[in-house]
């Protein structure tokens, strides 16, 4: 995720390029001075020439015959002349005219020269003109070149084709060890062998073992792939070269390939070492047409393959690459002898999250209220980068509030900041809007409390957040779950529709506030039908396949159009039924809805505990009333 930042501040660029004079800036300088000289020369000529006016041939002949001309230059395609009066160097006006075939011209010139002392000469145009046109073409070309170069600056400029300027990061010592990477035990285990190999390659070579040249770290963004690669380098105590796949690929064909060459050359000089290529899918995309191909990327990939085949493992170079789209990679990259090992770096589970929080809070001063286990429970779905961010946000919040220690409240607040954004103080909702939002959120919350198979509420808030929400109900599971039952999914959908249901029951109108709920509910219902085989109508048939498992989990239909239409209808029916159920449940508990909404409007944020207290007071009273025998 933020590996760029991590790499940038350590050691800086590769030292190879740094000491060389940058050839690019030299050439730019030369070009600029040439252009300036040309411009100056032109301007100077302009000034010394004075003005040039066009005049008809007849006027020229008249002036010549009348003896009003001091100089005449005859070119093959034009005649220039200077009149007698006003011949100061700056005010000199030159006239040009296009000659017509005139046999008498020579005679007239001679007469004028004899009579009035007019000077005349013929000028061979070709030499000068060609020179001039070459110069002006060069000038235009130079300007164009300069412009192009400026445009391409981002890509390194055309001047430094092949120089992997400022893109390779080298760290002599990463200072990261496996202890800094929390969770990911399986990944660490498979990488330990690499570390051992880098420590004493001889042992492996003696026995005749071939070691994998590279491993592919596969997992969602922010799960610590870069961190793991650095840890391998740190554990083995070898330099760490890193480059992002996207920075290989340039507009110019051949740049990527030469960058790959450069990278391996530099690494070979520092072997044993680790080469880390982040986002390898940027170059390693399959060369078939499905994912779109272009020759530059193919060349870069071919060069990478060639380098991987070419280098000698005995030198101790290990290549690690990271991707979150392994399915798009070219098969050639995954062949034995290349990235034949695949290390899965998953999103952390409960224990992994707790460990990650521990690692990152090692140097953070915290008070006794802090319960990292609870925090780990509350952050299901978060990756290492999120967790690191949460700890830091909490520490910042503590400082902001002038406290020396971080409290659990800071941490919980930080979770909200990371997932929902900061509180938006300047967005003032009108009283009416606030009421609607409150009823909407309490609608969700009541359905959580009134249904089985739901997870406890941590917090309800109607403070708008920077990431767009006007309020939300935050549920935290009591324990990590790896399986979700059909009943739980159904209850979830009803809960999601509870916001709109409450709005409709209370205000007899609906608002745009439920758009996100609708999206989620639809996605859930659809997945039940097409992926999880939870619909009786379709049974256990895969109707959609997951694409981009580690990224956005987009879905691709795997059925006929006819079936797709039926799926749409089934999803619609499920949503409709769930909405009816949500309204049905809420309509029996309108008094509770009113009381909790009133409390929420007053306090803006309430805890799950406060919610349950009110809920139990009202509902409990009802139950005892119902339980009393009705007197006939
Ligand atoms: P990726 O390369 O998978 O996108 P990074 O390695 O760049 O993720 O992770 C970004 C940051 O998140 C790391 O620098 C680290 O602070 C934190 N982080 C991620 N995963 C872990 C982990 N398993 N243990 C500790 N910190 C982690
Ligand atoms: Zn909602």
Short mmCIF file of C-alpha atoms and ligand atoms in Angstrom, two decimals, residues 1-3 6 180-184 219-228 276 278 322 345 348 356 359-360 383-386 388, ligand 1:
data_model
loop_
_atom_site.label_atom_id
_atom_site.label_comp_id
_atom_site.label_asym_id
_atom_site.label_seq_id
_atom_site.Cartn_x
_atom_site.Cartn_y
_atom_site.Cartn_z
CA UNK A 1 0.00 0.00 0.00
CA UNK A 2 2.25 2.69 1.16
CA UNK A 3 5.47 0.97 0.29
CA UNK A 6 8.52 3.40 3.13
CA UNK A 180 7.80 -7.11 12.53
CA UNK A 181 5.35 -9.03 10.39
CA UNK A 182 2.41 -10.15 12.46
CA UNK A 183 0.33 -13.17 11.56
CA UNK A 184 1.08 -14.61 8.12
CA UNK A 219 -2.72 -11.16 -1.56
CA UNK A 220 -4.94 -8.11 -1.21
CA UNK A 221 -3.37 -4.65 -0.93
CA UNK A 222 -2.03 -3.69 2.47
CA UNK A 223 -1.59 -7.19 3.83
CA UNK A 224 2.15 -6.80 4.20
CA UNK A 225 3.64 -8.23 1.02
CA UNK A 226 6.27 -5.52 0.76
CA UNK A 227 6.90 -5.83 4.45
CA UNK A 228 7.47 -9.58 4.11
CA UNK A 276 11.44 -7.08 -5.11
CA UNK A 278 5.79 -4.76 -6.63
CA UNK A 322 3.90 -9.08 -5.34
CA UNK A 345 -0.61 -13.42 2.06
CA UNK A 348 -5.46 -11.38 8.79
CA UNK A 356 -0.63 -6.82 14.14
CA UNK A 359 3.33 -5.08 16.78
CA UNK A 360 2.30 -1.57 15.89
CA UNK A 383 -5.67 -5.47 6.63
CA UNK A 384 -2.32 -4.77 8.28
CA UNK A 385 -2.04 -1.34 6.74
CA UNK A 386 -5.45 -0.35 8.15
CA UNK A 388 -1.21 0.30 11.57
P1 LIG B 1 1.29 -4.62 0.49
O1 LIG B 1 2.65 -4.62 -0.07
O2 LIG B 1 0.73 -6.00 0.69
O3 LIG B 1 0.31 -3.73 -0.20
P2 LIG B 1 2.60 -3.38 2.67
O4 LIG B 1 3.65 -4.37 2.97
O5 LIG B 1 3.02 -2.20 1.87
O6 LIG B 1 1.37 -4.05 1.97
O7 LIG B 1 1.96 -2.91 4.03
C1 LIG B 1 1.81 -1.56 4.36
C2 LIG B 1 2.02 -1.34 5.83
O8 LIG B 1 1.02 -2.00 6.58
C3 LIG B 1 3.31 -1.92 6.33
O9 LIG B 1 4.35 -1.02 6.18
C4 LIG B 1 3.00 -2.20 7.78
O10 LIG B 1 3.17 -1.04 8.57
C5 LIG B 1 1.56 -2.54 7.77
N1 LIG B 1 1.36 -3.99 7.74
C6 LIG B 1 0.75 -4.68 6.76
N2 LIG B 1 0.71 -5.99 7.05
C7 LIG B 1 1.30 -6.14 8.24
C8 LIG B 1 1.56 -7.28 9.07
N3 LIG B 1 1.19 -8.52 8.72
N4 LIG B 1 2.18 -7.07 10.24
C9 LIG B 1 2.54 -5.83 10.60
N5 LIG B 1 2.34 -4.73 9.86
C10 LIG B 1 1.70 -4.87 8.70
#
